[in-house]
XYZ file of C-alpha atoms in Angstrom:
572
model
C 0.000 0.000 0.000
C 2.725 2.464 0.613
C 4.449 1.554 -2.175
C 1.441 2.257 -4.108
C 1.120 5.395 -2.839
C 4.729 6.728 -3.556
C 4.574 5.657 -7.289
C 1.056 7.968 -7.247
C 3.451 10.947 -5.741
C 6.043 10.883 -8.038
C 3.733 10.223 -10.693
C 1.970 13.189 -10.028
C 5.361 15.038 -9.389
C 6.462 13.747 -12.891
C 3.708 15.461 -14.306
C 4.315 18.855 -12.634
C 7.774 18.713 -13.626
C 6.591 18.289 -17.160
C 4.123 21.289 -16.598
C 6.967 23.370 -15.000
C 9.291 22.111 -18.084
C 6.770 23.274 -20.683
C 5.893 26.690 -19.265
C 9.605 27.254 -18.398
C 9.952 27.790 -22.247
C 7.176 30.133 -23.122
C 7.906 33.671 -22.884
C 5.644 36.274 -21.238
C 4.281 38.967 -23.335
C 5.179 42.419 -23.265
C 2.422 44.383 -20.782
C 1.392 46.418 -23.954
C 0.324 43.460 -25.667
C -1.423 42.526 -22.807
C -3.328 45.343 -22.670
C -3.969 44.906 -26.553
C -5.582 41.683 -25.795
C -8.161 43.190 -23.205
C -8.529 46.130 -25.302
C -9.404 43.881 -28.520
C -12.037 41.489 -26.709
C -13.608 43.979 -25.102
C -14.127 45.890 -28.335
C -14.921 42.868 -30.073
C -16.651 40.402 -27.856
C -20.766 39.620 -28.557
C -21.372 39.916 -24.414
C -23.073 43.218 -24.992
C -22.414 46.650 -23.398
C -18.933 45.900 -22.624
C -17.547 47.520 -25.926
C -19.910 50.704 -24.441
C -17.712 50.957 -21.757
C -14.201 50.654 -23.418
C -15.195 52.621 -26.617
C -17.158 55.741 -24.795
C -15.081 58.828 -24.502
C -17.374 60.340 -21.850
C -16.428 58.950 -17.935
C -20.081 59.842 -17.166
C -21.313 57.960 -19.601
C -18.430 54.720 -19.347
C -20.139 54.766 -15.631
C -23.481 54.764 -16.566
C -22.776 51.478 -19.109
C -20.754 49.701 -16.051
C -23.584 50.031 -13.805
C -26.281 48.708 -16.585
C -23.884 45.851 -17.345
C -23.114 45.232 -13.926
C -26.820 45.353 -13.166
C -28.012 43.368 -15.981
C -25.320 40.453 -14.955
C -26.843 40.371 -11.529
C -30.310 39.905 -12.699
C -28.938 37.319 -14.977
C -27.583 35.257 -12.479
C -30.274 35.503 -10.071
C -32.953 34.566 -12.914
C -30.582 31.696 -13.632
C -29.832 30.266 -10.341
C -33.732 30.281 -9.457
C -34.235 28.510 -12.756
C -31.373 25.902 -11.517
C -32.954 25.230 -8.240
C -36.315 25.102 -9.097
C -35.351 22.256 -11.717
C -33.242 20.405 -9.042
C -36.183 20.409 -6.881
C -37.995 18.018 -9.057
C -41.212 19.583 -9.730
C -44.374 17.810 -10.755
C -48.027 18.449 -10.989
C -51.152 16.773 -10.602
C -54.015 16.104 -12.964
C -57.618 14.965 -12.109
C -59.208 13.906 -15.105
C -62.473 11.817 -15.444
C -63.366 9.439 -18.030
C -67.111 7.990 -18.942
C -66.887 4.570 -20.427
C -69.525 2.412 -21.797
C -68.162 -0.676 -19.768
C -65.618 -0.722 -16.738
C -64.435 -3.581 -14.425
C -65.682 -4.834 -11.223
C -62.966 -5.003 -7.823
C -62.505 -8.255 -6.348
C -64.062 -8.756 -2.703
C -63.354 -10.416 0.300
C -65.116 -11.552 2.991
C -64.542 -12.736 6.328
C -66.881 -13.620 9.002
C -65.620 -11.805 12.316
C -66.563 -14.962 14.411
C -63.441 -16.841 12.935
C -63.472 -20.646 14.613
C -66.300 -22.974 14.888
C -67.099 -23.206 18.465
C -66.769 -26.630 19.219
C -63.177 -26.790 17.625
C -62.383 -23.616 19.699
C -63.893 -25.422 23.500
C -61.512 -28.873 22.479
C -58.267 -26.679 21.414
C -58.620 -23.174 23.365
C -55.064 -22.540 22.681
C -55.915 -21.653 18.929
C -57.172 -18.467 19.721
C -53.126 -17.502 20.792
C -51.666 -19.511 18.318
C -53.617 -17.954 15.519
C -52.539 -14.562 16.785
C -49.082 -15.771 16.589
C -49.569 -17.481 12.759
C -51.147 -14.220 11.471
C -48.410 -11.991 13.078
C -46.466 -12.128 9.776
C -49.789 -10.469 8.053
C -50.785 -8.061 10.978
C -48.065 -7.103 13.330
C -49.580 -7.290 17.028
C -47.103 -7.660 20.191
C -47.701 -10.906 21.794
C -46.541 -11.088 25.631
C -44.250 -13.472 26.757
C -45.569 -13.372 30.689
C -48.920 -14.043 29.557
C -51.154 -16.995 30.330
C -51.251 -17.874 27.037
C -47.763 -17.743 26.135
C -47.168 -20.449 29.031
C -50.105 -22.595 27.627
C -48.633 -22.235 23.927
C -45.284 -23.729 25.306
C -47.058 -26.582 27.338
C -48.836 -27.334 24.294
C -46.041 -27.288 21.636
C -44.183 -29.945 23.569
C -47.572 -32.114 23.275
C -48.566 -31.739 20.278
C -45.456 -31.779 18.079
C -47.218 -32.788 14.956
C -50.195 -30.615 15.089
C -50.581 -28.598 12.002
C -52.707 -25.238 12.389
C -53.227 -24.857 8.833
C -54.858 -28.115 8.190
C -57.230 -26.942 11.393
C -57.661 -23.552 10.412
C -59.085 -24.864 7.233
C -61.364 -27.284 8.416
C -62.478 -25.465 11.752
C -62.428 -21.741 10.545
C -65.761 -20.476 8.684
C -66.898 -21.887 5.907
C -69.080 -20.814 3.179
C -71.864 -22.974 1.787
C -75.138 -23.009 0.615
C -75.773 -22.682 4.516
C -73.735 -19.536 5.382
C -74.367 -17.908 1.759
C -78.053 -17.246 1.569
C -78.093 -15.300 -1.828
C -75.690 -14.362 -4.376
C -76.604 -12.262 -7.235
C -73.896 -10.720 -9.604
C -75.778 -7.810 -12.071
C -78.801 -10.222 -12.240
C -77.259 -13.521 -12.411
C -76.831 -15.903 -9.737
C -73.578 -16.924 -8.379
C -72.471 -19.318 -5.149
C -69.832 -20.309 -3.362
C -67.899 -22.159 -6.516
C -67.345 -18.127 -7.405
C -65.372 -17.453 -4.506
C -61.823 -18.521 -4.089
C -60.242 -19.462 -0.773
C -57.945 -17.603 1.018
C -56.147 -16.847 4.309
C -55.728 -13.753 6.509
C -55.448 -12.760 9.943
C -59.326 -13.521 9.939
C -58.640 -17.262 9.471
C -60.782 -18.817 6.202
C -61.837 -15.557 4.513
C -63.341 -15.948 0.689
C -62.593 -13.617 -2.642
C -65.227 -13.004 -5.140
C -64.246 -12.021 -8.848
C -60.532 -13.156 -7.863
C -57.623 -12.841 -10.726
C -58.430 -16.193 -11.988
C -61.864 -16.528 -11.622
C -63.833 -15.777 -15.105
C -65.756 -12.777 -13.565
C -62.802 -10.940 -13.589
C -62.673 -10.821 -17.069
C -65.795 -9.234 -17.919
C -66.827 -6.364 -17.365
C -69.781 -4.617 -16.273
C -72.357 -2.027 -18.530
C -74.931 -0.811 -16.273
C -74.621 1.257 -12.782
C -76.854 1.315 -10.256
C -76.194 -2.612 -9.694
C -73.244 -5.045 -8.772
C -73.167 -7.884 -6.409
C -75.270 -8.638 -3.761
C -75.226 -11.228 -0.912
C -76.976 -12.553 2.174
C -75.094 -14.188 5.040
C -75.580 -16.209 7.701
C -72.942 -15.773 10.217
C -74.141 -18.720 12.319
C -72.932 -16.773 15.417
C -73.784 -20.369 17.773
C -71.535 -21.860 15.760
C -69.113 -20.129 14.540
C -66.876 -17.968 17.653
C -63.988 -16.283 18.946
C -62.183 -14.857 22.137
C -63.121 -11.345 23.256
C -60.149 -10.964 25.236
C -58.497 -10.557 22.167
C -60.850 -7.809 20.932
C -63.136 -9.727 19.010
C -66.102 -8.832 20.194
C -68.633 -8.148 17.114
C -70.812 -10.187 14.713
C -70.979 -9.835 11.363
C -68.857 -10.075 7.945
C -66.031 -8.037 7.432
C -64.780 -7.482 3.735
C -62.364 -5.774 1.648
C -62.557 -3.973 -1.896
C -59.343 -4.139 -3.832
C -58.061 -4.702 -7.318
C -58.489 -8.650 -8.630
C -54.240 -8.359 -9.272
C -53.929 -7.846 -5.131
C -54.190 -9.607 -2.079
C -56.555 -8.505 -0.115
C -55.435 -6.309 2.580
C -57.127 -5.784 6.218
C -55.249 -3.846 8.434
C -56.713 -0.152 8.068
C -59.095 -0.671 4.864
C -61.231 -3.417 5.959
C -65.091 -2.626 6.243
C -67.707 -4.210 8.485
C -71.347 -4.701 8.187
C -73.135 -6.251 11.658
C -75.917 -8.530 11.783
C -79.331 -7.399 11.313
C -78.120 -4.349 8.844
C -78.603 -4.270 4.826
C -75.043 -2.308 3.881
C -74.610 -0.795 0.445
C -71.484 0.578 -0.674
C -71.266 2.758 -3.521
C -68.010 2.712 -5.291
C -66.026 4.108 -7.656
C -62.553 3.503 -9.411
C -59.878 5.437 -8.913
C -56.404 4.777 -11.245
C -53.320 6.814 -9.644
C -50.222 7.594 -11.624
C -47.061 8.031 -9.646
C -43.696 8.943 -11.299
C -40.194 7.798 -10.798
C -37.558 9.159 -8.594
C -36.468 11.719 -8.402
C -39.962 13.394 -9.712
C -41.498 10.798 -7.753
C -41.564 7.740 -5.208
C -42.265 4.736 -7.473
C -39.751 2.679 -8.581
C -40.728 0.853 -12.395
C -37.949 -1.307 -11.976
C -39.548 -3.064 -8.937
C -41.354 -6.424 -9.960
C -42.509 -9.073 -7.848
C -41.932 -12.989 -7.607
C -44.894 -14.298 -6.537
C -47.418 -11.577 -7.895
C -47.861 -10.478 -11.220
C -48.643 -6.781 -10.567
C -46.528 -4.993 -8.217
C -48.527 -3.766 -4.535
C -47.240 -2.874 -1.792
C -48.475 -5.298 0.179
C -47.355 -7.976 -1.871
C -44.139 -6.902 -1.737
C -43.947 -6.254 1.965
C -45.080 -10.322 2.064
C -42.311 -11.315 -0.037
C -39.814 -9.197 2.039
C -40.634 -10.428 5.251
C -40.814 -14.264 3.894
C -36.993 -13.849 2.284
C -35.755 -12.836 5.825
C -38.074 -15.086 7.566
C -36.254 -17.681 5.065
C -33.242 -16.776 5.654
C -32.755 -17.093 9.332
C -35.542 -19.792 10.152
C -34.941 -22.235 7.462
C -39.097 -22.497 6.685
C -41.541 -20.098 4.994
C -45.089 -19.210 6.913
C -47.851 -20.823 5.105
C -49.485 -16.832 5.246
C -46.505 -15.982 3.085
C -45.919 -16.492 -0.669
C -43.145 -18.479 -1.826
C -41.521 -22.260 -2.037
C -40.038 -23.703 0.694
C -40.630 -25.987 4.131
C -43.752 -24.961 5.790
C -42.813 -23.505 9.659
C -44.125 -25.511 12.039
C -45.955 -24.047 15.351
C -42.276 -24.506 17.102
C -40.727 -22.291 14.643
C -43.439 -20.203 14.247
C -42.845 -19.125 18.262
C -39.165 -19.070 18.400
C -38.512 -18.151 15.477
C -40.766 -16.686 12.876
C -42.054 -13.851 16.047
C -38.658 -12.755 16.963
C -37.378 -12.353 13.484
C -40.921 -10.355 12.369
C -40.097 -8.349 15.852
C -36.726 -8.038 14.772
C -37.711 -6.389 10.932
C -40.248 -4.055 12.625
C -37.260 -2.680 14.933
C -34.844 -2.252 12.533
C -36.821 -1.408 9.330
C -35.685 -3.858 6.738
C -39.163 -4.033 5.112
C -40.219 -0.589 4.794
C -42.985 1.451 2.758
C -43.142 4.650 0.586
C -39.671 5.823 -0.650
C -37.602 5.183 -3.539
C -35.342 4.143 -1.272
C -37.615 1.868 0.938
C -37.826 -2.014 0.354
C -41.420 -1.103 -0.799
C -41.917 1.903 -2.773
C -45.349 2.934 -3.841
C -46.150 1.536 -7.227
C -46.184 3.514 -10.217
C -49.797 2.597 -11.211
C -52.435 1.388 -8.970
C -56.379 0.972 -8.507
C -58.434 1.757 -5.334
C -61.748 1.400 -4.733
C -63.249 4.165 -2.219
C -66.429 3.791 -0.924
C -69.355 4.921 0.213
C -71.204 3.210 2.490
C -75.156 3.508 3.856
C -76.964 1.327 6.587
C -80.425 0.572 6.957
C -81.921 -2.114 9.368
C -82.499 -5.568 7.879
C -85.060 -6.977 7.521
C -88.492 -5.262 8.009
C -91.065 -6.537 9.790
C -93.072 -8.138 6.938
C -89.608 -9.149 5.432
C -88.724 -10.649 8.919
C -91.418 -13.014 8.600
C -90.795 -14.436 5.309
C -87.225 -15.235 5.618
C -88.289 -16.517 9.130
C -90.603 -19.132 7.124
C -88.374 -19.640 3.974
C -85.464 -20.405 6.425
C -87.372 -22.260 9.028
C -85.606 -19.789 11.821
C -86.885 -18.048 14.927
C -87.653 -14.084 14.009
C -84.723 -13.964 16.627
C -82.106 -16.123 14.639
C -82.867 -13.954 11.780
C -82.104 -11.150 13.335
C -79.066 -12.085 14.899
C -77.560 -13.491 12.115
C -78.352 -12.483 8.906
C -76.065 -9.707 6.704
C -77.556 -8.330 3.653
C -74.546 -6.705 1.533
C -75.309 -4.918 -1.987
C -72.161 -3.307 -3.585
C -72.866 -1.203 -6.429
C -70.472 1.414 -8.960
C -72.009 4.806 -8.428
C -71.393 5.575 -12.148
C -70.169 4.437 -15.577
C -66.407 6.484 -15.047
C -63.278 6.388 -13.774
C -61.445 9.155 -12.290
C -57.187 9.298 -13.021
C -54.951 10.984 -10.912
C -51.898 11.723 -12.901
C -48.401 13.236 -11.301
C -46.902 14.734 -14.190
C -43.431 16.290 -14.906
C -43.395 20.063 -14.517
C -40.583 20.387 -16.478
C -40.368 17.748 -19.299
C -36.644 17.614 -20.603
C -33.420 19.542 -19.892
C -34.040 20.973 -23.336
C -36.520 23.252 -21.722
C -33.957 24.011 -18.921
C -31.422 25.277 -21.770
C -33.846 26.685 -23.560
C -35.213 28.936 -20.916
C -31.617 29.702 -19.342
C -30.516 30.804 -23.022
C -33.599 33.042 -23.440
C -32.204 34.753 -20.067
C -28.846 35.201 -21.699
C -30.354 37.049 -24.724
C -32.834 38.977 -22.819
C -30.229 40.649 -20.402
C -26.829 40.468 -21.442
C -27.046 39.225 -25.533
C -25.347 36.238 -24.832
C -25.051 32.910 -26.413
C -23.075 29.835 -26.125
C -20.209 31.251 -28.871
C -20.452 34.353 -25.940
C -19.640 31.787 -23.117
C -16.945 29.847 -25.218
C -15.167 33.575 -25.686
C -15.214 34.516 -21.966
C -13.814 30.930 -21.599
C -10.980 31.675 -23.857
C -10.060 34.704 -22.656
C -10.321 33.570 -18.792
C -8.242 30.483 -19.982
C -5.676 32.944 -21.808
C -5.087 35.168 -18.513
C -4.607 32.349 -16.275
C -1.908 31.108 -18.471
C -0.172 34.054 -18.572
C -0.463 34.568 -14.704
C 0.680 30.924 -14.657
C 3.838 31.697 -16.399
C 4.224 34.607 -14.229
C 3.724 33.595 -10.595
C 5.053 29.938 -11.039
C 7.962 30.776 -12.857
C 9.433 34.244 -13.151
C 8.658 35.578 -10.068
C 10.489 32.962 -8.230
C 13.243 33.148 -10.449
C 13.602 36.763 -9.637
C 12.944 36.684 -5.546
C 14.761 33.551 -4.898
C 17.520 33.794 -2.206
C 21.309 33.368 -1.858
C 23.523 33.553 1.387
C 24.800 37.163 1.175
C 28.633 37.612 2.029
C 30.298 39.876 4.887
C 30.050 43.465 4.303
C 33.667 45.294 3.439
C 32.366 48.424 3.242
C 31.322 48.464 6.641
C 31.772 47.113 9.875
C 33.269 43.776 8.880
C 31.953 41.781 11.545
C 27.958 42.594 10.901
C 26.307 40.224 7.531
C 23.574 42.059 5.945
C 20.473 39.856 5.755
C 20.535 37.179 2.756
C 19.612 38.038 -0.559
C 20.433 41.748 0.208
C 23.920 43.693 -0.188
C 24.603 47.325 0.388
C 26.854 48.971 -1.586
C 28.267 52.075 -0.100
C 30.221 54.041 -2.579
C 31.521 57.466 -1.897
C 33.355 59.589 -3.972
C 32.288 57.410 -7.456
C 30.752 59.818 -9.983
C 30.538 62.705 -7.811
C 30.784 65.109 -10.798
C 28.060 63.152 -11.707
C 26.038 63.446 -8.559
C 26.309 66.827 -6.890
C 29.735 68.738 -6.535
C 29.969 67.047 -2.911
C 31.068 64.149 -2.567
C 27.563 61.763 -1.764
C 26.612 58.482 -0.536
C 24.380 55.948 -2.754
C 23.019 52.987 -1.070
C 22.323 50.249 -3.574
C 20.199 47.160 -2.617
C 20.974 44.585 -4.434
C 18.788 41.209 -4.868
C 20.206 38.111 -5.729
C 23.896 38.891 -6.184
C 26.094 36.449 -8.399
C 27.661 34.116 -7.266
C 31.786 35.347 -6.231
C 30.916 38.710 -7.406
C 29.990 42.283 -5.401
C 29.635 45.115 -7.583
C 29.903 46.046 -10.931
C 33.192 47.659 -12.443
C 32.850 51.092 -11.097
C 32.410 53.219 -14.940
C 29.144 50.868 -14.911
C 27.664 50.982 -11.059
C 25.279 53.960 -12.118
C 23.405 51.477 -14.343
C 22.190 48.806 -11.521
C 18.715 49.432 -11.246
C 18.174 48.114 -14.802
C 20.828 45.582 -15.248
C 21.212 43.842 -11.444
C 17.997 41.936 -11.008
C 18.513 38.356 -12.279
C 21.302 39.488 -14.473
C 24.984 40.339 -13.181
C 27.301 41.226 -16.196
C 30.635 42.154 -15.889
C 30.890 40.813 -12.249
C 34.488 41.952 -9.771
C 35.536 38.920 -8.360
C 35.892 38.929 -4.554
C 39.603 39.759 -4.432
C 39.540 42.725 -6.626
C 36.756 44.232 -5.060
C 38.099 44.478 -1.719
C 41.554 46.306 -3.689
C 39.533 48.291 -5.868
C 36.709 49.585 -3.531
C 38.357 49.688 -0.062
């Protein structure tokens, strides 16, 4: 490494001795033709108003032209430095536009009943209700307590039932939907039932997706508003039930509207309708447009493994299962992916810590460019509108009572009538656009600056360039060379003219000649002091018939030199 670095030294010495070599060899120019050169581009240069100043014979007026020059620069570069920033600042804008089609496609739905286990599965196995809040913590992050009851019973019951597998029980002891818990299904007039729905799980246990991605109503698409899909539940609350120590404490069906390309996604969008209500929701679509970074959040690079349209929440599942993955050795059955299925053992020393562990740290995050998840570049929502009425009258009461063979009370306490409907044939897009399109636009508005206050172009810039560039040479040459040639130091002898034992400082001899050239100097006899910078080397003065011509001829140059000897014969 050191060695390394010394060959980058006197590499980059080599190259300033090679610099030093070259300008060593060019000559300076006279300080007339200096002047000439600032004189010409001046007068000759397309930056107007300078040439007004040069070429003006009147002061008043040469002032006058300096200050509208100077003034006209200023604005310049504070209409071109705004211009700068506001284009580094990434601008965009937002347009709400609204678009009437004859046909337009229906969300997918899911629904979940809020009473999640059957009861009698739930009184043999109350453990399930803990467990399941464990399982689902890699869908709906919830703290679960290590001192509590349950925590101890989960342990005790691990190490008893080694082989028990909470999927396979979830499946078969979770809700179910048949032509017993789905009343009525009617999609735009036609009838549907539970072979439309597809299966899926969430932190509601068995929970079922109407007009999924691969179902055929997803394909179609729907010509007439007013009407959609509507169903009648039974939520069968004696025998379907849950713990409401957990917080479970409502009846009814909970669902979510989402796009048919996403999983469906609970936590914060989920909407409820209780027993013994008629719920319609009036939607609408709603496509969003994000841009890329630096414009925007969304990154269109992003795709997904398991999913073929990028979410968010799809891609916060496949986050946590890779790290899940990679320190447990299993994948959560909640999670998409291949792999070994986590047992309940894994799933409580392992699986919770590590999802405890991502939440603490942030390695699956949402929203930024920059985040594991950033918000897609094109999505669909669903927002709704929703309206509550009590279900079902008193006349209707009695017929379901008698076309279900159910108490007036069973009806009432279990029945959900849900009707979701589009409000209208449209679609509303909101688009984040560019606010400034290309850096041709940039150029094109800083150049229209340029002409407006100073009558500069590009060929302008490239001149004040050249001329910049042509000065620092010269000052190059100067400084770096010359004027080190000229003050550079020598170890000055003793002084003979003087006291013998003082040594004037280095680099500096006075001469003190009396007597020389006094017809020259005055008719008495004088004394001239000469300082004298870099003296030759063996040398002191010039021959006396030339000392009067030092000031031109000493500095840098010492013709004619008197050795040592025969100065201290001829001038003592």
């Amino acid at each position: 490494m050191e060695q390394f670095e010394k060959s980058n030294t006197q590499a980059k010495k080599g190259l300033l001795e090679k610099i030093k070599l070259y300008l060593s060899k060019k000559t300076l120019p006279p300080h007339t033709d200096r002047r000439k050169f600032d004189h010409d581009f001046a007068i000759s240069t397309s930056f107007h108003g300078v040439h007004n100043i040069v070429r003006n014979p009147s002061r008043i007026r040469k002032v006058i032209w300096l200050l509208v020059v100077l003034g006209s620069i200023s604005l310049l570069v504070w209409q071109v430095y705004s211009r700068l920033v506001n284009y580094f600042r990434w601008p965009t804008t937002t347009s709400m536009e609204v678009q009437y089609v004859e046909k337009i496609e229906f969300p997918a739905v899911t629904f979940c009943n809020l009473n999640r286990f059957q009861a009698g599965a739930a009184a043999t196995f109350g453990i399930i209700f803990f467990l399941w809040n464990i399982v689902s913590k890699v869908l709906h992050l919830q703290e679960i307590s290590t001192n509590s009851t349950g925590s101890k019973e989960a342990i005790d019951f691990l190490a008893s039932e080694r082989n028990f597998s909470i999927t396979e029980f979830v499946k078969e002891n979770g809700f179910y939907l048949n032509s017993s818990t789905l009343l009525e299904c009617e999609f735009f007039g036609k009838p549907c039932g539970p072979e439309d729905f597809a299966h899926v799980f969430t932190e509601y246990g068995n929970c079922f997706t109407f007009n999924h991605g691969e179902n055929i109503q997803a394909k179609e698409k729907v010509s007439v508003s007013g009407r959609g899909l509507h169903l009648l539940f039974n939520v069968n609350q004696e025998e379907f039930t849950d713990d409401p120590t957990l917080g479970f404490v409502d009846a009814g069906i909970t669902f979510v509207i989402h796009s048919p390309m996403k999983v469906p996604q609970f936590d914060g969008l989920g909407l409820s309708s209780p027993v013994g209500m008629h719920t319609r929701v009036t939607i609408r679509q709603v496509k969003t447009v994000h841009q890329e970074y630096p414009w925007g959040e969304c990154n269109p690079h992003m795709k997904l493994r398991n999913f073929r349209t990028y979410s968010t929440s799809g891609c916060l599942q496949e986050c946590k299962a890779w790290h899940i993955k990679k320190q447990c050795g299993c994948l959560p059955f909640l999670l998409p992916g291949n792999g070994i299925e986590c047992d309940l053992q894994k799933f409580y020393n392992c699986v919770s810590p590590i999802l405890d562990h991502i939440e603490i740290k942030g390695l699956c995050t949402v929203g930024t460019h920059n985040s594991s998840c950033p918000v897609p570049c094109e999505e669909t929502e669903y927002p709704a509108f929703i309206s509550y009425s009590t279900f079902p009258s008193q006349k209707a009461l009695k017929y379901l009572s008698k076309k279900l063979n159910q108490s007036q009370q069973y009806i009432r306490e279990n029945l959900v009538n849900i009707e979701i409907n589009y409000s209208d044939l449209n679609y509303k897009i909101t688009q984040q656009q560019k606010a400034v399109m290309s850096v041709s636009e940039l150029l094109a508005d800083v150049g229209g600056q340029l002409g407006l206050f100073c009558g500069a172009s590009v060929i302008t810039i490239i001149e004040i360039i050249e001329y910049i560039f042509t000065n620092f040479y010269w000052i190059c040459i100067l400084f770096l060379l010359k004027i080190p040639e000229m003050v550079q130091g020598a170890p000055a002898p003793q002084n003979h003219l003087g006291n013998k034992d003082s040594i004037e400082p280095q680099g500096l001899i006075t001469l003190k000649i009396q007597g020389i050239y006094g017809s020259q100097l005055g008719s008495e006899p004088s004394v001239m002091d000469i300082k004298w910078k870099q003296p030759c080397s063996g040398c002191r003065a010039k021959k006396a018939e030339q000392a009067f011509d030092l000031v031109s001829d000493l500095p840098g140059h010492c013709p004619d030199c008197v050795p040592d000897s025969e100065y201290t014969n001829h001038y003592q």
